[in-house]
Short mmCIF file of C-alpha atoms in Angstrom, two decimals:
data_model
loop_
_atom_site.label_atom_id
_atom_site.label_comp_id
_atom_site.label_asym_id
_atom_site.label_seq_id
_atom_site.Cartn_x
_atom_site.Cartn_y
_atom_site.Cartn_z
CA UNK A 1086 0.00 0.00 0.00
CA UNK A 1087 1.50 3.33 -1.07
CA UNK A 1088 -0.90 5.81 0.47
CA UNK A 1089 -0.06 7.79 3.58
CA UNK A 1090 -1.15 5.71 6.54
CA UNK A 1091 -2.15 7.31 9.81
CA UNK A 1092 -2.86 5.93 13.22
CA UNK A 1093 -3.64 8.76 15.57
CA UNK A 1094 -4.21 6.98 18.88
CA UNK A 1095 -1.18 5.57 20.70
CA UNK A 1096 -1.40 1.94 21.72
CA UNK A 1097 0.65 0.52 24.56
CA UNK A 1098 3.95 2.12 25.56
CA UNK A 1099 6.13 -0.58 23.98
CA UNK A 1100 5.90 -3.24 21.34
CA UNK A 1101 4.92 -6.77 22.37
CA UNK A 1102 8.11 -8.09 20.73
CA UNK A 1103 10.31 -6.45 23.36
CA UNK A 1104 8.13 -6.75 26.47
CA UNK A 1105 9.97 -9.77 27.88
CA UNK A 1106 13.51 -8.74 26.93
CA UNK A 1107 15.83 -7.06 29.40
CA UNK A 1108 18.61 -4.72 28.26
CA UNK A 1109 21.22 -7.46 27.93
CA UNK A 1110 18.88 -9.59 25.84
CA UNK A 1111 18.06 -6.65 23.58
CA UNK A 1112 21.74 -5.91 23.03
CA UNK A 1113 22.43 -9.57 22.21
CA UNK A 1114 19.56 -9.70 19.73
CA UNK A 1115 20.69 -6.42 18.17
CA UNK A 1116 24.24 -7.77 17.77
CA UNK A 1117 22.84 -10.78 15.93
CA UNK A 1118 20.83 -8.52 13.63
CA UNK A 1119 23.84 -6.35 12.84
CA UNK A 1120 25.85 -9.37 11.77
CA UNK A 1121 23.59 -9.54 8.70
CA UNK A 1122 24.65 -6.10 7.48
CA UNK A 1123 27.84 -7.11 5.62
CA UNK A 1124 25.92 -9.54 3.40
CA UNK A 1125 23.17 -6.96 2.79
CA UNK A 1126 25.86 -4.41 1.93
CA UNK A 1127 27.46 -6.75 -0.61
CA UNK A 1128 24.09 -7.38 -2.26
CA UNK A 1129 23.29 -3.67 -2.73
CA UNK A 1130 22.99 -2.61 -6.39
CA UNK A 1131 22.65 -6.20 -7.61
CA UNK A 1132 19.13 -5.60 -8.92
CA UNK A 1133 17.60 -7.80 -6.23
CA UNK A 1134 13.78 -7.41 -6.18
CA UNK A 1135 13.77 -8.23 -2.46
CA UNK A 1136 15.99 -5.29 -1.48
CA UNK A 1137 14.41 -2.52 0.59
CA UNK A 1138 15.20 0.23 3.05
CA UNK A 1139 13.12 1.68 5.87
CA UNK A 1140 13.79 5.38 6.50
CA UNK A 1141 12.83 6.77 9.93
CA UNK A 1142 14.16 10.36 10.18
CA UNK A 1143 13.52 10.71 13.91
CA UNK A 1144 15.23 13.61 15.68
CA UNK A 1145 16.01 11.55 18.79
CA UNK A 1146 18.47 14.17 20.03
CA UNK A 1147 18.57 16.94 22.62
CA UNK A 1148 17.34 19.95 20.63
CA UNK A 1149 17.04 22.16 23.71
CA UNK A 1150 13.56 23.37 22.74
CA UNK A 1151 12.00 20.82 20.34
CA UNK A 1152 10.02 22.13 17.39
CA UNK A 1153 6.43 21.16 16.75
CA UNK A 1154 4.05 21.38 13.83
CA UNK A 1155 5.41 22.25 10.40
CA UNK A 1156 9.04 22.63 11.49
CA UNK A 1157 9.08 19.21 13.14
CA UNK A 1158 7.66 17.75 9.92
CA UNK A 1159 10.15 19.69 7.79
CA UNK A 1160 13.09 18.30 9.75
CA UNK A 1161 11.77 14.79 9.14
CA UNK A 1162 11.39 15.61 5.44
CA UNK A 1163 15.00 16.80 5.28
CA UNK A 1164 16.03 13.24 4.38
CA UNK A 1165 13.68 13.06 1.39
CA UNK A 1166 16.77 13.23 -0.82
CA UNK A 1167 16.95 9.49 -0.06
CA UNK A 1168 14.07 9.06 -2.50
CA UNK A 1169 16.78 9.44 -5.13
CA UNK A 1170 17.87 5.91 -4.17
CA UNK A 1171 14.80 4.76 -6.07
CA UNK A 1172 16.81 5.18 -9.26
CA UNK A 1173 17.78 1.59 -8.47
CA UNK A 1174 15.02 -0.05 -10.53
CA UNK A 1175 13.95 -2.72 -8.03
CA UNK A 1176 14.65 -1.08 -4.70
CA UNK A 1177 11.63 -0.60 -2.43
CA UNK A 1178 11.52 2.10 0.22
CA UNK A 1179 9.36 2.71 3.27
CA UNK A 1180 9.55 6.33 4.46
CA UNK A 1181 7.96 7.15 7.83
CA UNK A 1182 6.99 10.60 9.10
CA UNK A 1183 4.90 12.06 11.91
CA UNK A 1184 2.39 13.62 9.51
CA UNK A 1185 1.55 12.94 5.84
CA UNK A 1186 3.89 14.31 3.18
CA UNK A 1187 2.29 16.43 0.47
CA UNK A 1188 1.95 14.56 -2.83
CA UNK A 1189 3.42 17.61 -4.58
CA UNK A 1190 6.60 17.38 -2.51
CA UNK A 1191 6.97 13.67 -3.26
CA UNK A 1192 6.46 14.33 -6.99
CA UNK A 1193 9.09 17.10 -6.83
CA UNK A 1194 11.76 14.71 -5.56
CA UNK A 1195 10.80 11.89 -7.92
CA UNK A 1196 11.04 14.31 -10.85
CA UNK A 1197 14.74 14.67 -10.03
CA UNK A 1198 15.45 10.97 -10.56
CA UNK A 1199 17.88 10.54 -13.47
CA UNK A 1200 16.81 7.95 -16.03
CA UNK A 1201 13.79 6.72 -14.08
CA UNK A 1202 10.08 7.01 -14.84
CA UNK A 1203 8.64 8.81 -11.75
CA UNK A 1204 5.50 6.65 -11.66
CA UNK A 1205 7.63 3.51 -11.58
CA UNK A 1206 9.62 4.88 -8.66
CA UNK A 1207 6.41 5.94 -6.90
CA UNK A 1208 5.04 2.40 -7.11
CA UNK A 1209 8.05 1.22 -5.11
CA UNK A 1210 7.66 3.87 -2.40
CA UNK A 1211 5.47 3.36 0.65
CA UNK A 1212 4.77 6.48 2.71
CA UNK A 1213 3.67 5.87 6.28
CA UNK A 1214 2.63 8.63 8.67
CA UNK A 1215 1.78 8.37 12.34
CA UNK A 1216 -0.75 11.21 12.45
CA UNK A 1217 0.92 12.77 15.50
CA UNK A 1218 2.50 16.24 15.25
CA UNK A 1219 3.64 16.38 18.88
CA UNK A 1220 7.24 17.16 19.87
CA UNK A 1221 7.97 13.53 20.81
CA UNK A 1222 10.64 11.86 18.64
CA UNK A 1223 9.17 9.98 15.69
CA UNK A 1224 10.67 6.70 16.87
CA UNK A 1225 8.88 7.03 20.22
CA UNK A 1226 5.62 7.57 18.37
CA UNK A 1227 6.16 4.38 16.39
CA UNK A 1228 7.18 2.26 19.38
CA UNK A 1229 3.99 3.33 21.14
CA UNK A 1230 1.84 1.99 18.25
CA UNK A 1231 2.32 -1.77 17.69
CA UNK A 1232 -0.36 -1.91 15.01
CA UNK A 1233 1.36 0.74 12.96
CA UNK A 1234 4.68 -1.03 13.48
CA UNK A 1235 3.12 -4.24 12.21
CA UNK A 1236 1.97 -2.36 9.13
CA UNK A 1237 5.48 -1.02 8.50
CA UNK A 1238 6.88 -4.54 8.90
CA UNK A 1239 4.34 -5.86 6.38
CA UNK A 1240 5.75 -3.47 3.75
CA UNK A 1241 9.23 -5.05 3.95
CA UNK A 1242 9.44 -7.68 1.16
CA UNK A 1243 12.31 -9.63 2.78
CA UNK A 1244 13.85 -8.77 6.15
CA UNK A 1245 17.03 -10.57 5.08
CA UNK A 1246 17.50 -7.93 2.34
CA UNK A 1247 16.44 -4.83 4.22
CA UNK A 1248 17.95 -2.35 6.63
CA UNK A 1249 16.88 0.65 8.71
CA UNK A 1250 18.19 4.17 7.95
CA UNK A 1251 17.64 6.51 10.92
CA UNK A 1252 18.64 10.15 11.31
CA UNK A 1253 20.59 9.27 14.44
CA UNK A 1254 20.80 6.20 16.63
CA UNK A 1255 19.73 5.85 20.25
CA UNK A 1256 18.26 2.92 22.17
CA UNK A 1257 14.94 3.94 20.59
CA UNK A 1258 16.18 3.26 17.06
CA UNK A 1259 17.84 0.05 18.23
CA UNK A 1260 14.52 -1.13 19.64
CA UNK A 1261 12.78 -0.17 16.41
CA UNK A 1262 15.26 -2.29 14.45
CA UNK A 1263 14.53 -5.19 16.81
CA UNK A 1264 10.78 -4.88 16.36
CA UNK A 1265 11.09 -4.73 12.56
CA UNK A 1266 13.65 -7.53 12.50
CA UNK A 1267 16.13 -5.63 10.31
CA UNK A 1268 19.64 -4.31 11.02
CA UNK A 1269 20.42 -0.61 11.27
CA UNK A 1270 22.98 1.24 9.19
CA UNK A 1271 24.13 3.65 11.90
CA UNK A 1272 26.33 3.74 14.98
CA UNK A 1273 25.47 1.29 17.72
CA UNK A 1274 23.78 3.27 20.55
CA UNK A 1275 26.42 1.86 22.88
CA UNK A 1276 28.82 4.22 21.09
CA UNK A 1277 26.66 7.24 21.92
CA UNK A 1278 29.17 8.60 24.51
CA UNK A 1279 31.76 9.01 21.72
CA UNK A 1280 29.52 11.64 20.15
CA UNK A 1281 29.10 13.72 23.29
CA UNK A 1282 31.31 16.74 23.84
CA UNK A 1283 33.16 14.88 26.61
CA UNK A 1284 33.54 11.77 24.44
CA UNK A 1285 34.81 13.87 21.53
CA UNK A 1286 37.66 15.33 23.52
CA UNK A 1287 38.69 11.88 24.75
CA UNK A 1288 38.63 10.50 21.20
CA UNK A 1289 40.73 13.45 19.99
CA UNK A 1290 43.29 12.75 22.70
CA UNK A 1291 43.41 9.07 21.71
CA UNK A 1292 43.86 9.97 18.05
CA UNK A 1293 46.62 12.46 18.84
CA UNK A 1294 45.01 15.39 17.00
CA UNK A 1295 45.00 19.05 18.02
CA UNK A 1296 41.96 20.28 19.97
CA UNK A 1297 41.28 23.26 22.25
CA UNK A 1298 42.67 23.36 25.77
CA UNK A 1299 39.96 22.69 28.33
CA UNK A 1300 38.25 20.10 30.51
CA UNK A 1301 35.42 17.60 30.14
CA UNK A 1302 32.83 15.76 32.24
CA UNK A 1303 31.66 18.92 34.00
CA UNK A 1304 28.30 18.96 35.82
CA UNK A 1305 28.05 22.16 37.85
CA UNK A 1306 28.94 25.83 37.92
CA UNK A 1307 31.72 24.96 40.35
CA UNK A 1308 33.12 22.39 37.89
CA UNK A 1309 33.05 24.96 35.09
CA UNK A 1310 34.69 27.63 37.24
CA UNK A 1311 37.49 25.25 38.23
CA UNK A 1312 38.06 24.35 34.56
CA UNK A 1313 38.18 28.02 33.56
CA UNK A 1314 40.60 28.86 36.36
CA UNK A 1315 42.89 26.11 35.02
CA UNK A 1316 42.48 27.52 31.52
CA UNK A 1317 43.32 31.02 32.73
CA UNK A 1318 46.42 29.76 34.50
CA UNK A 1319 47.73 27.94 31.42
CA UNK A 1320 46.41 30.38 28.79
CA UNK A 1321 46.34 33.77 30.56
CA UNK A 1322 45.88 35.55 27.20
CA UNK A 1323 42.70 33.60 26.39
CA UNK A 1324 39.93 36.19 26.29
CA UNK A 1325 36.99 33.84 25.79
CA UNK A 1326 35.92 30.32 26.65
CA UNK A 1327 33.12 28.08 25.43
CA UNK A 1328 30.90 26.00 27.69
CA UNK A 1329 29.15 23.20 25.78
CA UNK A 1330 26.48 20.76 26.85
CA UNK A 1331 27.42 17.16 26.14
CA UNK A 1332 24.33 16.50 24.02
CA UNK A 1333 23.75 19.92 22.45
CA UNK A 1334 23.45 20.01 18.63
CA UNK A 1335 23.96 22.66 15.93
CA UNK A 1336 25.55 24.97 18.50
CA UNK A 1337 22.35 25.33 20.53
CA UNK A 1338 24.00 23.88 23.65
CA UNK A 1339 26.90 26.35 23.61
CA UNK A 1340 27.54 29.37 25.80
CA UNK A 1341 30.24 32.04 25.66
CA UNK A 1342 32.17 33.14 28.76
CA UNK A 1343 34.11 36.42 28.84
CA UNK A 1344 37.53 35.97 30.46
CA UNK A 1345 38.92 39.38 29.55
CA UNK A 1346 40.22 41.77 32.19
CA UNK A 1347 40.00 39.35 35.09
CA UNK A 1348 41.41 40.81 38.33
CA UNK A 1349 45.08 40.17 38.92
CA UNK A 1350 44.53 39.97 42.66
CA UNK A 1351 41.69 39.24 45.06
CA UNK A 1352 39.13 36.48 44.76
CA UNK A 1353 39.66 35.22 41.23
CA UNK A 1354 37.24 32.31 41.73
CA UNK A 1355 34.43 34.71 42.64
CA UNK A 1356 35.18 36.81 39.55
CA UNK A 1357 35.11 33.78 37.25
CA UNK A 1358 31.92 32.55 38.92
CA UNK A 1359 30.29 35.88 38.13
CA UNK A 1360 31.39 35.53 34.50
CA UNK A 1361 29.95 32.01 34.27
CA UNK A 1362 26.65 33.11 35.75
CA UNK A 1363 26.54 35.89 33.14
CA UNK A 1364 27.60 33.70 30.19
CA UNK A 1365 25.92 34.32 26.84
CA UNK A 1366 23.75 31.40 25.74
CA UNK A 1367 23.72 30.66 22.03
CA UNK A 1368 20.09 29.59 22.19
CA UNK A 1369 17.57 32.30 23.02
CA UNK A 1370 14.92 29.66 23.67
CA UNK A 1371 16.14 28.60 27.11
CA UNK A 1372 17.06 30.30 30.37
CA UNK A 1373 20.32 30.03 32.29
CA UNK A 1374 18.56 27.95 34.96
CA UNK A 1375 17.40 25.47 32.32
CA UNK A 1376 20.88 25.38 30.80
CA UNK A 1377 22.49 24.60 34.17
CA UNK A 1378 19.91 21.90 34.83
CA UNK A 1379 20.90 20.27 31.53
CA UNK A 1380 24.55 20.59 32.50
CA UNK A 1381 23.89 18.84 35.81
CA UNK A 1382 21.91 16.06 34.14
CA UNK A 1383 24.01 15.30 31.06
CA UNK A 1384 27.35 17.00 31.69
CA UNK A 1385 29.44 19.22 29.46
CA UNK A 1386 32.83 20.72 28.76
CA UNK A 1387 34.64 24.05 28.95
CA UNK A 1388 37.38 24.95 26.50
CA UNK A 1389 39.29 27.86 25.07
CA UNK A 1390 37.63 29.72 22.23
CA UNK A 1391 40.08 29.69 19.33
CA UNK A 1392 40.77 33.12 17.83
CA UNK A 1393 43.14 34.51 15.19
CA UNK A 1394 43.38 36.74 12.13
CA UNK A 1395 40.55 34.75 10.53
CA UNK A 1396 38.46 31.89 11.91
CA UNK A 1397 36.41 29.38 9.91
CA UNK A 1398 34.45 26.24 10.77
CA UNK A 1399 34.93 23.40 8.26
CA UNK A 1400 33.85 19.80 8.65
CA UNK A 1401 34.76 16.40 7.26
CA UNK A 1402 32.18 13.72 6.55
CA UNK A 1403 33.26 10.11 6.87
CA UNK A 1404 31.67 6.68 6.91
CA UNK A 1405 32.58 3.22 8.13
CA UNK A 1406 30.93 0.58 5.98
CA UNK A 1407 29.57 -2.72 7.34
CA UNK A 1408 32.74 -4.22 5.87
CA UNK A 1409 34.85 -2.07 8.20
CA UNK A 1410 36.13 0.29 5.48
CA UNK A 1411 36.75 3.92 6.47
CA UNK A 1412 35.89 6.40 3.70
CA UNK A 1413 36.38 10.16 3.48
CA UNK A 1414 33.15 11.40 1.90
CA UNK A 1415 33.46 15.17 1.77
CA UNK A 1416 34.72 18.39 3.32
CA UNK A 1417 32.59 21.48 3.89
CA UNK A 1418 32.94 25.03 5.10
CA UNK A 1419 30.09 25.57 7.53
CA UNK A 1420 28.06 28.79 7.48
CA UNK A 1421 27.37 29.79 11.08
CA UNK A 1422 25.23 32.43 12.76
CA UNK A 1423 23.60 33.14 16.10
CA UNK A 1424 24.68 35.54 18.85
CA UNK A 1425 28.31 34.40 18.85
CA UNK A 1426 28.50 32.55 15.54
CA UNK A 1427 27.94 29.03 16.86
CA UNK A 1428 24.62 28.04 15.22
CA UNK A 1429 24.73 26.00 12.01
CA UNK A 1430 22.94 27.73 9.12
CA UNK A 1431 24.38 26.08 6.01
CA UNK A 1432 27.52 25.02 4.17
CA UNK A 1433 29.73 25.42 1.12
CA UNK A 1434 31.27 22.37 -0.54
CA UNK A 1435 34.04 21.50 -0.83
CA UNK A 1436 36.06 23.18 1.89
CA UNK A 1437 38.76 25.70 0.99
CA UNK A 1438 41.79 23.76 -0.36
CA UNK A 1439 44.04 25.94 1.82
CA UNK A 1440 43.21 23.65 4.74
CA UNK A 1441 41.04 20.85 3.32
CA UNK A 1442 43.97 18.41 3.16
CA UNK A 1443 44.98 19.24 6.75
CA UNK A 1444 41.55 18.62 8.25
CA UNK A 1445 41.20 15.47 6.15
CA UNK A 1446 44.34 13.98 7.66
CA UNK A 1447 43.26 14.91 11.18
CA UNK A 1448 39.80 13.46 10.51
CA UNK A 1449 41.30 10.20 9.25
CA UNK A 1450 43.14 9.74 12.53
CA UNK A 1451 39.93 10.21 14.51
CA UNK A 1452 37.97 8.05 12.06
CA UNK A 1453 40.36 5.17 12.56
CA UNK A 1454 39.91 5.41 16.33
CA UNK A 1455 36.14 5.27 15.89
CA UNK A 1456 36.32 2.42 13.36
CA UNK A 1457 38.53 0.42 15.72
CA UNK A 1458 35.88 0.84 18.40
CA UNK A 1459 33.25 -0.58 16.05
CA UNK A 1460 31.48 2.63 14.99
CA UNK A 1461 29.38 2.10 11.86
CA UNK A 1462 27.71 4.41 9.35
CA UNK A 1463 28.04 8.09 8.52
CA UNK A 1464 29.49 10.64 10.89
CA UNK A 1465 31.15 14.03 10.71
CA UNK A 1466 34.04 15.77 12.43
CA UNK A 1467 33.84 19.54 12.96
CA UNK A 1468 36.91 21.77 13.15
CA UNK A 1469 37.82 25.35 13.89
CA UNK A 1470 40.61 26.53 11.60
CA UNK A 1471 42.36 29.77 12.39
CA UNK A 1472 44.71 31.78 10.22
CA UNK A 1473 47.85 33.29 11.68
CA UNK A 1474 49.39 35.32 8.89
CA UNK A 1475 49.44 33.02 5.85
CA UNK A 1476 49.25 29.73 7.79
CA UNK A 1477 46.12 27.87 8.85
CA UNK A 1478 45.95 25.88 12.08
CA UNK A 1479 43.22 23.26 12.66
CA UNK A 1480 41.54 22.32 15.95
CA UNK A 1481 39.10 19.40 16.17
CA UNK A 1482 36.03 20.38 18.19
CA UNK A 1483 33.17 17.93 17.68
CA UNK A 1484 32.16 14.47 16.45
CA UNK A 1485 28.62 14.04 15.15
CA UNK A 1486 27.72 10.33 15.17
CA UNK A 1487 24.69 10.92 12.99
CA UNK A 1488 23.56 12.55 9.80
CA UNK A 1489 23.85 16.32 9.97
CA UNK A 1490 23.27 19.54 8.11
CA UNK A 1491 25.91 18.73 5.48
CA UNK A 1492 24.62 15.21 4.77
CA UNK A 1493 21.58 15.96 2.63
CA UNK A 1494 23.19 18.64 0.38
CA UNK A 1495 26.21 16.47 -0.39
CA UNK A 1496 24.25 13.28 -1.04
CA UNK A 1497 21.78 15.21 -3.19
CA UNK A 1498 24.73 16.36 -5.32
CA UNK A 1499 26.22 12.87 -5.40
CA UNK A 1500 22.97 11.13 -6.34
CA UNK A 1501 22.16 13.67 -9.08
CA UNK A 1502 25.57 13.67 -10.74
CA UNK A 1503 27.02 10.21 -9.96
CA UNK A 1504 30.17 12.09 -8.99
CA UNK A 1505 32.41 11.64 -5.98
CA UNK A 1506 34.71 13.60 -3.74
CA UNK A 1507 38.43 12.99 -4.34
CA UNK A 1508 40.23 13.63 -1.02
CA UNK A 1509 43.67 13.80 -2.64
CA UNK A 1510 42.50 16.62 -4.91
CA UNK A 1511 40.11 18.20 -2.39
CA UNK A 1512 37.64 18.32 -5.29
CA UNK A 1513 34.33 16.77 -6.33
CA UNK A 1514 34.24 15.48 -9.89
CA UNK A 1515 31.53 13.98 -12.08
CA UNK A 1516 32.21 10.84 -14.16
CA UNK A 1517 33.15 13.19 -17.03
CA UNK A 1518 35.77 14.86 -14.82
CA UNK A 1519 33.88 18.13 -14.36
CA UNK A 1520 34.03 19.88 -10.99
CA UNK A 1521 30.88 20.63 -9.02
CA UNK A 1522 30.39 22.89 -6.01
CA UNK A 1523 27.42 23.66 -3.81
CA UNK A 1524 26.08 26.24 -1.40
CA UNK A 1525 23.30 25.06 0.90
CA UNK A 1526 21.17 26.32 3.76
CA UNK A 1527 18.44 25.03 6.05
CA UNK A 1528 17.64 28.60 7.12
CA UNK A 1529 16.30 30.64 4.22
CA UNK A 1530 13.81 32.41 6.45
CA UNK A 1531 11.62 35.50 6.06
CA UNK A 1532 8.14 36.29 7.36
CA UNK A 1533 7.12 37.15 3.80
CA UNK A 1534 7.61 33.49 2.85
CA UNK A 1535 4.54 32.65 4.93
CA UNK A 1536 2.52 34.16 2.11
CA UNK A 1537 3.60 31.36 -0.25
CA UNK A 1538 2.07 27.92 -0.59
CA UNK A 1539 3.95 24.84 -1.75
CA UNK A 1540 2.19 25.31 -5.12
CA UNK A 1541 3.57 28.86 -5.31
CA UNK A 1542 7.11 27.67 -4.67
CA UNK A 1543 6.95 25.08 -7.44
CA UNK A 1544 5.35 27.60 -9.80
CA UNK A 1545 8.28 29.94 -9.18
CA UNK A 1546 10.76 27.09 -9.72
CA UNK A 1547 9.25 26.51 -13.17
CA UNK A 1548 8.94 30.19 -14.18
CA UNK A 1549 12.36 31.31 -12.94
CA UNK A 1550 14.26 28.30 -14.25
CA UNK A 1551 15.39 27.30 -10.76
CA UNK A 1552 14.88 23.57 -11.24
CA UNK A 1553 17.99 21.37 -11.26
CA UNK A 1554 19.03 20.91 -14.90
CA UNK A 1555 20.40 17.37 -15.43
CA UNK A 1556 21.99 18.31 -18.78
CA UNK A 1557 24.07 21.07 -17.19
CA UNK A 1558 24.17 19.37 -13.78
CA UNK A 1559 23.49 22.65 -12.06
CA UNK A 1560 20.56 24.42 -10.45
CA UNK A 1561 18.66 24.34 -7.18
CA UNK A 1562 17.09 21.58 -5.10
CA UNK A 1563 14.75 22.71 -2.32
CA UNK A 1564 14.18 20.86 0.95
CA UNK A 1565 12.20 21.37 4.18
CA UNK A 1566 9.48 22.57 1.79
CA UNK A 1567 6.50 21.89 4.05
CA UNK A 1568 7.57 24.60 6.52
CA UNK A 1569 7.34 27.50 4.06
CA UNK A 1570 3.76 28.60 4.83
CA UNK A 1571 3.62 28.06 8.59
CA UNK A 1572 7.20 28.99 9.48
CA UNK A 1573 8.34 31.19 6.59
CA UNK A 1574 11.37 28.96 6.16
CA UNK A 1575 12.75 26.65 3.51
CA UNK A 1576 16.08 24.99 2.70
CA UNK A 1577 17.90 24.77 -0.59
CA UNK A 1578 21.02 23.38 -2.22
CA UNK A 1579 22.51 25.38 -5.12
CA UNK A 1580 24.87 23.51 -7.47
CA UNK A 1581 27.36 25.04 -9.90
CA UNK A 1582 30.65 24.22 -11.63
CA UNK A 1583 32.73 26.71 -9.60
CA UNK A 1584 32.43 28.17 -6.10
CA UNK A 1585 31.39 31.49 -7.66
CA UNK A 1586 28.75 29.95 -9.94
CA UNK A 1587 27.25 27.91 -7.07
CA UNK A 1588 27.03 31.10 -5.00
CA UNK A 1589 25.48 32.91 -7.96
CA UNK A 1590 22.84 30.18 -8.38
CA UNK A 1591 22.13 30.43 -4.64
CA UNK A 1592 21.89 34.24 -4.65
CA UNK A 1593 19.59 34.32 -7.69
CA UNK A 1594 17.29 31.68 -6.20
CA UNK A 1595 17.13 33.46 -2.85
CA UNK A 1596 16.43 36.82 -4.50
CA UNK A 1597 13.72 35.36 -6.76
CA UNK A 1598 12.02 33.56 -3.88
CA UNK A 1599 12.02 36.58 -1.57
CA UNK A 1600 10.84 38.88 -4.35
CA UNK A 1601 7.97 36.50 -5.13
CA UNK A 1602 7.07 36.27 -1.44
CA UNK A 1603 7.09 40.03 -0.90
CA UNK A 1604 5.07 40.64 -4.04
CA UNK A 1605 2.46 38.25 -2.71
CA UNK A 1606 1.99 40.56 0.29
CA UNK A 1607 1.25 43.63 -1.85
CA UNK A 1608 -2.16 45.19 -1.09
CA UNK A 1609 -4.95 43.90 -3.28
CA UNK A 1610 -7.40 46.56 -4.52
CA UNK A 1611 -10.86 45.18 -4.04
CA UNK A 1612 -13.79 46.35 -6.14
CA UNK A 1613 -16.36 48.25 -4.08
CA UNK A 1614 -19.32 46.21 -2.99
CA UNK A 1615 -22.48 46.70 -5.04
CA UNK A 1616 -24.70 45.67 -2.16
CA UNK A 1617 -27.24 48.42 -1.35
#
């Protein structure tokens, strides 16, 4: 069945399959499931009619203040680029969301498929929706509804040739894999600590890469103050420090502490305590009390804020296959915003060659540590690079054991062009040898956009020539489309053959979209009523 399926009322709090299993039994059963992944991986692209994937883009992460409604749905739809996998002529896909996906949005993605009849791809796609727009993670919604889970399981043609693709992996996604009886292509939840801010620093130390001076496993103001006093003693010239919650994402768990002009004498601890209690939170959606409660519950770190003549924030995407192979997938320059420039807004690909090779080598060292520990699937390593004169210096700052903001733009480019990133060249090339670059954002936001419907967006795409052109392998692909009317926000990936042309495609698309939106708000002159 390919229609959107809803099941509004939650059933029991857990699936019958897992009721009698304790944690050890669940882990053992999950290990057995995961042992099937290598064979499934080898069979991929062999035109097997039994092959399928189940996509559950659940945001099972600490988002500080979870989104509801259209934005929650848009974040789940951010992985719709995976529909491009349906170019494999026999692959079947089950895609699960909290609320139904608009048919127009599905058609938009299927129209991008190279060499595939969209109706044929649509017949192999099963869309399942829970009918629940609450802030609870999608996976929780599924696990609370055994009947809906049974329906999802019925759409899998052969569990021996299927696997689960989550956004990120926690015990929730592990349990979902157990209920469906299919392995999961993602990091084992037992590796979750490696992706926390504390775990990152420990992995960096093990890999022998450069990372900011600081301390980890902090749980109180007193812990943070002690760490900052140590930082001040070792780095007296450090003017700023970052406090980061272990499980914060996209910079929303960060806070900035001013260490400038601390007293040379007197009670230094009291002075630093005052600075911590006045620290600037990157997220405006929470209070300091809430932030400190999160710190107490999940822990965090404090480290020097790296400064220099110029500071940038690139990242490296990697993957460990089920066969144990470590691959460098891409490098990006992240576009950041927010009060102190810590919130992820978008990215440019590939990263500047001035430092792309350096961060790639550092990332490889960390990737090998993670692979040796058994980490599986896609993950990314974030850096701060700072220029001193003509030289760039790289500092590793974060490991994301999940898909992230750079995943969907890069894979969209890869799926549409059949190209690949060449780490030795720090370039992406198509099979014909042509370079491709992209500029992407999740945060094209303006109140005027609320005046547009999804229909209006697609009409503009057609009129303004913004659609991705497969003959030129350039253009724009939109994502997070369902949030445009309610939230005035949409995402897009602009593709060109040079950094300048990709930026030009991006700028023209942004200008056209905002102009269309603002024109839609122009006053309409109504004819006077003829009623007497």
